[in-house]
Amino acid sequence: MVNTPRSARHGALLLGTVAVLGLLTSCGDGTDVHSDPPVSAPGTAAPARETTKSPPPAAASSGTAAPAPSRATASPGGAATTAPPGTATAASRAGTPAAPGKRCHTGELRASVGRGDPGAGQENFPVVLTNTSARTCTLHGYPGAAFVSSSGAQLGPDPRRAPGSPTTVTLRPGQSAWAGLSFSNPGISEAKTATPAALLVTPPDEHDPLRAAWTGGQVPVSGNSSTVRLTVLSPGTGP
C-alpha cells in the first residue's frame, strides 16, 4: 500500500471540485440550451381577456325607467320635427271643433205672424220665431201650430206638415226663422170658417207654446179643402 501525503490528497480533491463546478456553470448559462416552444392542446381556447364595459345609457341602477322616445310629427313644410315626450302636438292643442249651440227653448223665443201674401186661391202667412235670449241657439224642422179663440178653445184641427227637408237654423240673439202657413181661401173652397183670436206656435222639440196675435181674418176649420199646412223652418222673417 502506497501512502500518499495528506497535502497531495487535499490538492486532488480541490481540483476535482473545481472541475465539477465548471461543468455545472457551462450547462446553466442558457446560451447553448434551446427550449421547446409551448404546445397548444387541440380544442382548447385561448385564455379569456377580461375587459371593463360601461353600462348602456338606458340601464339605470336606481330602477327608474328610461325616458320614452320622442314623437316625430310632420311640419307644414313636410319636414319632420320632434316633440319632447309628453308635449301636446298642435293638432291635440287645437282640439275638436266647438259643438253647435243647443236648441232654442220656448222661453228664449217670441212668435209672430207676418203679413199675408195671397195667390192662386191660397192664403199664405209667415210664422216667425225670433231669438230673444242672449245666447245663440238652433231650430230644426217644423213648428207646431193651432188656431184658438179668445177663450183659448182650439179652432179646427192641427195644421199638417207640407213636404220638405228639415234643416237646422242657427239663431244668434235677435235673429229669426220662419215657416210658411197656408190654406185655401174659404170664399173659394166653401169650407166652414172661424175667426181666431190667436195662433199658438210651439217651437220644434218643445212642449210649451207661444201665443201670437192673429189678424188674418177667417180661416177654414172644417169641410172641403179646410186643411191648413206648415212648412219647415228657414232663416229670416219670410219669403
PDB file of C-alpha atoms in Angstrom:
ATOM      1  CA  MET A   1       0.000   0.000   0.000  1.00  0.00           C
ATOM      2  CA  VAL A   2       1.338   3.380  -1.068  1.00  0.00           C
ATOM      3  CA  ASN A   3       0.963   6.142   1.415  1.00  0.00           C
ATOM      4  CA  THR A   4       0.023   9.432  -0.287  1.00  0.00           C
ATOM      5  CA  PRO A   5       0.899  12.534   1.585  1.00  0.00           C
ATOM      6  CA  ARG A   6      -2.132  14.309   3.121  1.00  0.00           C
ATOM      7  CA  SER A   7      -1.391  17.523   1.280  1.00  0.00           C
ATOM      8  CA  ALA A   8      -1.460  15.722  -2.060  1.00  0.00           C
ATOM      9  CA  ARG A   9      -4.833  14.197  -1.342  1.00  0.00           C
ATOM     10  CA  HIS A  10      -6.236  17.572  -0.342  1.00  0.00           C
ATOM     11  CA  GLY A  11      -4.985  19.145  -3.587  1.00  0.00           C
ATOM     12  CA  ALA A  12      -6.535  16.455  -5.746  1.00  0.00           C
ATOM     13  CA  LEU A  13      -9.929  16.857  -4.013  1.00  0.00           C
ATOM     14  CA  LEU A  14      -9.796  20.592  -4.584  1.00  0.00           C
ATOM     15  CA  LEU A  15      -9.134  20.160  -8.305  1.00  0.00           C
ATOM     16  CA  GLY A  16     -11.992  17.723  -8.666  1.00  0.00           C
ATOM     17  CA  THR A  17     -14.378  20.142  -7.001  1.00  0.00           C
ATOM     18  CA  VAL A  18     -13.342  22.969  -9.336  1.00  0.00           C
ATOM     19  CA  ALA A  19     -13.891  20.748 -12.370  1.00  0.00           C
ATOM     20  CA  VAL A  20     -17.421  19.868 -11.304  1.00  0.00           C
ATOM     21  CA  LEU A  21     -18.290  23.497 -10.669  1.00  0.00           C
ATOM     22  CA  GLY A  22     -17.007  24.449 -14.136  1.00  0.00           C
ATOM     23  CA  LEU A  23     -19.129  21.815 -15.777  1.00  0.00           C
ATOM     24  CA  LEU A  24     -22.262  22.996 -13.951  1.00  0.00           C
ATOM     25  CA  THR A  25     -21.562  26.587 -14.921  1.00  0.00           C
ATOM     26  CA  SER A  26     -21.267  25.748 -18.636  1.00  0.00           C
ATOM     27  CA  CYS A  27     -24.551  23.871 -18.640  1.00  0.00           C
ATOM     28  CA  GLY A  28     -26.583  26.570 -16.826  1.00  0.00           C
ATOM     29  CA  ASP A  29     -25.736  29.804 -18.687  1.00  0.00           C
ATOM     30  CA  GLY A  30     -28.646  29.322 -21.207  1.00  0.00           C
ATOM     31  CA  THR A  31     -26.577  30.168 -24.304  1.00  0.00           C
ATOM     32  CA  ASP A  32     -26.416  26.708 -25.810  1.00  0.00           C
ATOM     33  CA  VAL A  33     -29.656  25.275 -24.465  1.00  0.00           C
ATOM     34  CA  HIS A  34     -32.843  25.509 -26.638  1.00  0.00           C
ATOM     35  CA  SER A  35     -36.235  25.043 -25.002  1.00  0.00           C
ATOM     36  CA  ASP A  36     -39.145  23.629 -26.971  1.00  0.00           C
ATOM     37  CA  PRO A  37     -41.996  26.088 -27.882  1.00  0.00           C
ATOM     38  CA  PRO A  38     -45.233  25.844 -25.854  1.00  0.00           C
ATOM     39  CA  VAL A  39     -47.639  23.287 -27.222  1.00  0.00           C
ATOM     40  CA  SER A  40     -51.348  24.119 -27.512  1.00  0.00           C
ATOM     41  CA  ALA A  41     -53.579  21.218 -26.791  1.00  0.00           C
ATOM     42  CA  PRO A  42     -56.194  20.624 -29.532  1.00  0.00           C
ATOM     43  CA  GLY A  43     -59.647  22.035 -28.782  1.00  0.00           C
ATOM     44  CA  THR A  44     -58.664  24.390 -26.019  1.00  0.00           C
ATOM     45  CA  ALA A  45     -59.453  28.109 -26.171  1.00  0.00           C
ATOM     46  CA  ALA A  46     -57.015  30.875 -25.623  1.00  0.00           C
ATOM     47  CA  PRO A  47     -57.134  32.490 -22.194  1.00  0.00           C
ATOM     48  CA  ALA A  48     -60.062  34.934 -21.932  1.00  0.00           C
ATOM     49  CA  ARG A  49     -59.310  38.595 -21.579  1.00  0.00           C
ATOM     50  CA  GLU A  50     -61.309  40.436 -19.003  1.00  0.00           C
ATOM     51  CA  THR A  51     -62.478  43.849 -20.199  1.00  0.00           C
ATOM     52  CA  THR A  52     -64.494  46.503 -18.443  1.00  0.00           C
ATOM     53  CA  LYS A  53     -67.535  47.962 -20.246  1.00  0.00           C
ATOM     54  CA  SER A  54     -69.625  50.852 -19.021  1.00  0.00           C
ATOM     55  CA  PRO A  55     -73.373  50.088 -18.827  1.00  0.00           C
ATOM     56  CA  PRO A  56     -75.560  51.344 -21.701  1.00  0.00           C
ATOM     57  CA  PRO A  57     -77.222  54.728 -21.113  1.00  0.00           C
ATOM     58  CA  ALA A  58     -80.704  53.168 -20.906  1.00  0.00           C
ATOM     59  CA  ALA A  59     -79.754  50.970 -17.947  1.00  0.00           C
ATOM     60  CA  ALA A  60     -80.483  52.752 -14.701  1.00  0.00           C
ATOM     61  CA  SER A  61     -79.165  51.360 -11.479  1.00  0.00           C
ATOM     62  CA  SER A  62     -81.762  53.220  -9.496  1.00  0.00           C
ATOM     63  CA  GLY A  63     -84.552  51.143 -11.110  1.00  0.00           C
ATOM     64  CA  THR A  64     -86.227  54.052 -12.888  1.00  0.00           C
ATOM     65  CA  ALA A  65     -87.435  53.546 -16.435  1.00  0.00           C
ATOM     66  CA  ALA A  66     -85.529  55.059 -19.318  1.00  0.00           C
ATOM     67  CA  PRO A  67     -87.152  58.150 -20.885  1.00  0.00           C
ATOM     68  CA  ALA A  68     -89.744  57.372 -23.545  1.00  0.00           C
ATOM     69  CA  PRO A  69     -88.708  58.112 -27.124  1.00  0.00           C
ATOM     70  CA  SER A  70     -89.796  61.428 -28.508  1.00  0.00           C
ATOM     71  CA  ARG A  71     -92.593  61.596 -31.093  1.00  0.00           C
ATOM     72  CA  ALA A  72     -91.871  62.793 -34.606  1.00  0.00           C
ATOM     73  CA  THR A  73     -94.512  64.960 -36.191  1.00  0.00           C
ATOM     74  CA  ALA A  74     -94.704  66.421 -39.665  1.00  0.00           C
ATOM     75  CA  SER A  75     -94.354  70.168 -40.040  1.00  0.00           C
ATOM     76  CA  PRO A  76     -96.463  72.062 -42.581  1.00  0.00           C
ATOM     77  CA  GLY A  77     -93.478  72.210 -44.941  1.00  0.00           C
ATOM     78  CA  GLY A  78     -93.107  68.442 -44.931  1.00  0.00           C
ATOM     79  CA  ALA A  79     -90.033  68.305 -42.643  1.00  0.00           C
ATOM     80  CA  ALA A  80     -90.226  66.091 -39.603  1.00  0.00           C
ATOM     81  CA  THR A  81     -89.971  67.765 -36.224  1.00  0.00           C
ATOM     82  CA  THR A  82     -89.509  66.056 -32.897  1.00  0.00           C
ATOM     83  CA  ALA A  83     -91.664  66.813 -29.896  1.00  0.00           C
ATOM     84  CA  PRO A  84     -90.379  66.003 -26.393  1.00  0.00           C
ATOM     85  CA  PRO A  85     -92.269  63.235 -24.561  1.00  0.00           C
ATOM     86  CA  GLY A  86     -95.497  64.465 -23.005  1.00  0.00           C
ATOM     87  CA  THR A  87     -95.729  67.548 -25.194  1.00  0.00           C
ATOM     88  CA  ALA A  88     -99.081  68.049 -26.962  1.00  0.00           C
ATOM     89  CA  THR A  89     -98.913  68.481 -30.704  1.00  0.00           C
ATOM     90  CA  ALA A  90    -100.593  71.382 -32.465  1.00  0.00           C
ATOM     91  CA  ALA A  91    -103.493  69.160 -33.504  1.00  0.00           C
ATOM     92  CA  SER A  92    -104.179  67.995 -29.961  1.00  0.00           C
ATOM     93  CA  ARG A  93    -103.899  71.521 -28.579  1.00  0.00           C
ATOM     94  CA  ALA A  94    -106.359  72.774 -31.148  1.00  0.00           C
ATOM     95  CA  GLY A  95    -108.913  70.194 -30.024  1.00  0.00           C
ATOM     96  CA  THR A  96    -112.080  69.329 -31.854  1.00  0.00           C
ATOM     97  CA  PRO A  97    -114.365  71.968 -33.378  1.00  0.00           C
ATOM     98  CA  ALA A  98    -116.803  73.529 -30.958  1.00  0.00           C
ATOM     99  CA  ALA A  99    -120.229  71.922 -30.835  1.00  0.00           C
ATOM    100  CA  PRO A 100    -123.105  73.932 -32.299  1.00  0.00           C
ATOM    101  CA  GLY A 101    -125.417  75.847 -29.969  1.00  0.00           C
ATOM    102  CA  LYS A 102    -128.170  73.962 -28.220  1.00  0.00           C
ATOM    103  CA  ARG A 103    -131.719  74.203 -29.423  1.00  0.00           C
ATOM    104  CA  CYS A 104    -133.833  77.231 -28.683  1.00  0.00           C
ATOM    105  CA  HIS A 105    -136.326  76.803 -25.852  1.00  0.00           C
ATOM    106  CA  THR A 106    -139.763  78.343 -25.696  1.00  0.00           C
ATOM    107  CA  GLY A 107    -138.719  80.908 -23.084  1.00  0.00           C
ATOM    108  CA  GLU A 108    -135.973  82.205 -25.386  1.00  0.00           C
ATOM    109  CA  LEU A 109    -138.260  82.935 -28.355  1.00  0.00           C
ATOM    110  CA  ARG A 110    -141.011  85.277 -29.471  1.00  0.00           C
ATOM    111  CA  ALA A 111    -143.691  84.227 -32.003  1.00  0.00           C
ATOM    112  CA  SER A 112    -145.391  86.476 -34.510  1.00  0.00           C
ATOM    113  CA  VAL A 113    -147.389  86.195 -37.753  1.00  0.00           C
ATOM    114  CA  GLY A 114    -146.290  88.248 -40.705  1.00  0.00           C
ATOM    115  CA  ARG A 115    -148.402  89.916 -43.390  1.00  0.00           C
ATOM    116  CA  GLY A 116    -150.460  87.629 -45.613  1.00  0.00           C
ATOM    117  CA  ASP A 117    -149.469  87.020 -49.228  1.00  0.00           C
ATOM    118  CA  PRO A 118    -152.465  85.630 -51.149  1.00  0.00           C
ATOM    119  CA  GLY A 119    -152.076  83.973 -54.505  1.00  0.00           C
ATOM    120  CA  ALA A 120    -153.837  81.437 -56.786  1.00  0.00           C
ATOM    121  CA  GLY A 121    -156.680  80.845 -54.328  1.00  0.00           C
ATOM    122  CA  GLN A 122    -154.235  80.370 -51.438  1.00  0.00           C
ATOM    123  CA  GLU A 123    -153.693  82.372 -48.292  1.00  0.00           C
ATOM    124  CA  ASN A 124    -150.071  82.388 -47.155  1.00  0.00           C
ATOM    125  CA  PHE A 125    -148.634  83.737 -43.892  1.00  0.00           C
ATOM    126  CA  PRO A 126    -145.103  83.579 -42.448  1.00  0.00           C
ATOM    127  CA  VAL A 127    -144.992  82.295 -38.866  1.00  0.00           C
ATOM    128  CA  VAL A 128    -141.883  83.848 -37.321  1.00  0.00           C
ATOM    129  CA  LEU A 129    -139.813  82.746 -34.299  1.00  0.00           C
ATOM    130  CA  THR A 130    -137.269  85.287 -33.030  1.00  0.00           C
ATOM    131  CA  ASN A 131    -134.428  84.605 -30.606  1.00  0.00           C
ATOM    132  CA  THR A 132    -134.864  86.978 -27.667  1.00  0.00           C
ATOM    133  CA  SER A 133    -132.155  85.424 -25.495  1.00  0.00           C
ATOM    134  CA  ALA A 134    -128.530  86.473 -25.074  1.00  0.00           C
ATOM    135  CA  ARG A 135    -127.146  83.231 -26.497  1.00  0.00           C
ATOM    136  CA  THR A 136    -127.015  81.542 -29.880  1.00  0.00           C
ATOM    137  CA  CYS A 137    -129.422  78.621 -30.274  1.00  0.00           C
ATOM    138  CA  THR A 138    -130.827  76.419 -33.031  1.00  0.00           C
ATOM    139  CA  LEU A 139    -134.168  75.388 -34.514  1.00  0.00           C
ATOM    140  CA  HIS A 140    -134.648  72.259 -36.594  1.00  0.00           C
ATOM    141  CA  GLY A 141    -137.670  71.053 -38.515  1.00  0.00           C
ATOM    142  CA  TYR A 142    -141.303  72.052 -38.200  1.00  0.00           C
ATOM    143  CA  PRO A 143    -143.019  74.168 -35.554  1.00  0.00           C
ATOM    144  CA  GLY A 144    -146.400  73.208 -34.169  1.00  0.00           C
ATOM    145  CA  ALA A 145    -149.442  75.485 -34.569  1.00  0.00           C
ATOM    146  CA  ALA A 146    -153.105  75.754 -33.632  1.00  0.00           C
ATOM    147  CA  PHE A 147    -155.781  78.441 -34.072  1.00  0.00           C
ATOM    148  CA  VAL A 148    -157.565  79.355 -30.853  1.00  0.00           C
ATOM    149  CA  SER A 149    -160.494  81.537 -29.901  1.00  0.00           C
ATOM    150  CA  SER A 150    -160.423  84.362 -27.391  1.00  0.00           C
ATOM    151  CA  SER A 151    -161.350  81.836 -24.707  1.00  0.00           C
ATOM    152  CA  GLY A 152    -158.458  79.568 -25.665  1.00  0.00           C
ATOM    153  CA  ALA A 153    -160.537  76.877 -27.395  1.00  0.00           C
ATOM    154  CA  GLN A 154    -158.882  75.314 -30.418  1.00  0.00           C
ATOM    155  CA  LEU A 155    -160.482  76.060 -33.777  1.00  0.00           C
ATOM    156  CA  GLY A 156    -160.122  73.292 -36.347  1.00  0.00           C
ATOM    157  CA  PRO A 157    -157.541  70.502 -36.473  1.00  0.00           C
ATOM    158  CA  ASP A 158    -153.806  70.973 -36.170  1.00  0.00           C
ATOM    159  CA  PRO A 159    -152.079  72.063 -39.393  1.00  0.00           C
ATOM    160  CA  ARG A 160    -150.405  69.320 -41.427  1.00  0.00           C
ATOM    161  CA  ARG A 161    -146.784  69.311 -42.474  1.00  0.00           C
ATOM    162  CA  ALA A 162    -146.034  70.235 -46.061  1.00  0.00           C
ATOM    163  CA  PRO A 163    -143.358  68.133 -47.786  1.00  0.00           C
ATOM    164  CA  GLY A 164    -139.871  69.451 -47.166  1.00  0.00           C
ATOM    165  CA  SER A 165    -136.362  68.649 -45.940  1.00  0.00           C
ATOM    166  CA  PRO A 166    -135.795  69.816 -42.358  1.00  0.00           C
ATOM    167  CA  THR A 167    -132.617  71.794 -41.787  1.00  0.00           C
ATOM    168  CA  THR A 168    -131.004  73.278 -38.701  1.00  0.00           C
ATOM    169  CA  VAL A 169    -131.304  77.062 -38.436  1.00  0.00           C
ATOM    170  CA  THR A 170    -128.831  78.806 -36.140  1.00  0.00           C
ATOM    171  CA  LEU A 171    -130.136  81.964 -34.494  1.00  0.00           C
ATOM    172  CA  ARG A 172    -127.888  84.492 -32.888  1.00  0.00           C
ATOM    173  CA  PRO A 173    -129.557  86.900 -30.460  1.00  0.00           C
ATOM    174  CA  GLY A 174    -132.195  88.923 -32.335  1.00  0.00           C
ATOM    175  CA  GLN A 175    -132.266  86.663 -35.417  1.00  0.00           C
ATOM    176  CA  SER A 176    -135.400  84.915 -36.718  1.00  0.00           C
ATOM    177  CA  ALA A 177    -136.613  81.842 -38.566  1.00  0.00           C
ATOM    178  CA  TRP A 178    -139.929  81.424 -40.342  1.00  0.00           C
ATOM    179  CA  ALA A 179    -142.292  78.677 -41.502  1.00  0.00           C
ATOM    180  CA  GLY A 180    -144.973  79.135 -44.141  1.00  0.00           C
ATOM    181  CA  LEU A 181    -148.620  78.647 -43.080  1.00  0.00           C
ATOM    182  CA  SER A 182    -151.075  78.290 -45.943  1.00  0.00           C
ATOM    183  CA  PHE A 183    -154.679  77.250 -46.621  1.00  0.00           C
ATOM    184  CA  SER A 184    -157.234  77.538 -49.378  1.00  0.00           C
ATOM    185  CA  ASN A 185    -159.263  80.755 -49.458  1.00  0.00           C
ATOM    186  CA  PRO A 186    -162.540  79.917 -47.665  1.00  0.00           C
ATOM    187  CA  GLY A 187    -164.514  82.022 -50.137  1.00  0.00           C
ATOM    188  CA  ILE A 188    -163.410  79.665 -52.899  1.00  0.00           C
ATOM    189  CA  SER A 189    -163.326  76.347 -51.045  1.00  0.00           C
ATOM    190  CA  GLU A 190    -166.671  76.981 -49.285  1.00  0.00           C
ATOM    191  CA  ALA A 191    -165.206  75.437 -46.130  1.00  0.00           C
ATOM    192  CA  LYS A 192    -166.677  76.304 -42.732  1.00  0.00           C
ATOM    193  CA  THR A 193    -164.759  79.115 -41.149  1.00  0.00           C
ATOM    194  CA  ALA A 194    -163.959  80.787 -37.859  1.00  0.00           C
ATOM    195  CA  THR A 195    -162.060  83.880 -36.891  1.00  0.00           C
ATOM    196  CA  PRO A 196    -159.259  83.048 -34.464  1.00  0.00           C
ATOM    197  CA  ALA A 197    -158.009  85.402 -31.788  1.00  0.00           C
ATOM    198  CA  ALA A 198    -154.525  83.946 -31.798  1.00  0.00           C
ATOM    199  CA  LEU A 199    -152.239  81.329 -33.237  1.00  0.00           C
ATOM    200  CA  LEU A 200    -150.411  79.116 -30.759  1.00  0.00           C
ATOM    201  CA  VAL A 201    -146.902  78.295 -32.014  1.00  0.00           C
ATOM    202  CA  THR A 202    -144.787  75.544 -30.444  1.00  0.00           C
ATOM    203  CA  PRO A 203    -141.040  75.560 -31.275  1.00  0.00           C
ATOM    204  CA  PRO A 204    -139.551  72.278 -32.513  1.00  0.00           C
ATOM    205  CA  ASP A 205    -138.906  69.702 -29.755  1.00  0.00           C
ATOM    206  CA  GLU A 206    -140.645  71.902 -27.168  1.00  0.00           C
ATOM    207  CA  HIS A 207    -143.939  71.372 -25.329  1.00  0.00           C
ATOM    208  CA  ASP A 208    -144.921  74.871 -24.258  1.00  0.00           C
ATOM    209  CA  PRO A 209    -146.460  77.092 -26.993  1.00  0.00           C
ATOM    210  CA  LEU A 210    -146.075  80.790 -27.685  1.00  0.00           C
ATOM    211  CA  ARG A 211    -149.099  82.992 -28.394  1.00  0.00           C
ATOM    212  CA  ALA A 212    -149.111  85.185 -31.475  1.00  0.00           C
ATOM    213  CA  ALA A 213    -151.954  87.569 -32.291  1.00  0.00           C
ATOM    214  CA  TRP A 214    -153.948  86.647 -35.411  1.00  0.00           C
ATOM    215  CA  THR A 215    -155.100  89.439 -37.698  1.00  0.00           C
ATOM    216  CA  GLY A 216    -155.553  87.433 -40.893  1.00  0.00           C
ATOM    217  CA  GLY A 217    -159.339  87.101 -40.798  1.00  0.00           C
ATOM    218  CA  GLN A 218    -161.298  83.920 -41.257  1.00  0.00           C
ATOM    219  CA  VAL A 219    -159.656  80.521 -41.512  1.00  0.00           C
ATOM    220  CA  PRO A 220    -161.114  77.159 -42.594  1.00  0.00           C
ATOM    221  CA  VAL A 221    -161.929  74.894 -39.656  1.00  0.00           C
ATOM    222  CA  SER A 222    -163.915  72.052 -41.280  1.00  0.00           C
ATOM    223  CA  GLY A 223    -165.411  70.859 -44.554  1.00  0.00           C
ATOM    224  CA  ASN A 224    -163.954  70.643 -48.031  1.00  0.00           C
ATOM    225  CA  SER A 225    -160.421  71.978 -48.560  1.00  0.00           C
ATOM    226  CA  SER A 226    -160.126  73.011 -44.951  1.00  0.00           C
ATOM    227  CA  THR A 227    -156.614  71.655 -44.448  1.00  0.00           C
ATOM    228  CA  VAL A 228    -154.018  74.107 -43.121  1.00  0.00           C
ATOM    229  CA  ARG A 229    -150.356  73.344 -43.842  1.00  0.00           C
ATOM    230  CA  LEU A 230    -146.968  74.321 -42.355  1.00  0.00           C
ATOM    231  CA  THR A 231    -143.544  74.210 -43.992  1.00  0.00           C
ATOM    232  CA  VAL A 232    -140.149  73.589 -42.412  1.00  0.00           C
ATOM    233  CA  LEU A 233    -138.337  76.490 -40.742  1.00  0.00           C
ATOM    234  CA  SER A 234    -135.974  78.638 -42.802  1.00  0.00           C
ATOM    235  CA  PRO A 235    -133.711  81.559 -41.849  1.00  0.00           C
ATOM    236  CA  GLY A 236    -135.252  85.046 -41.915  1.00  0.00           C
ATOM    237  CA  THR A 237    -138.718  86.500 -41.454  1.00  0.00           C
ATOM    238  CA  GLY A 238    -140.389  85.442 -44.698  1.00  0.00           C
ATOM    239  CA  PRO A 239    -140.027  84.787 -48.415  1.00  0.00           C
TER     240      PRO A 239
END
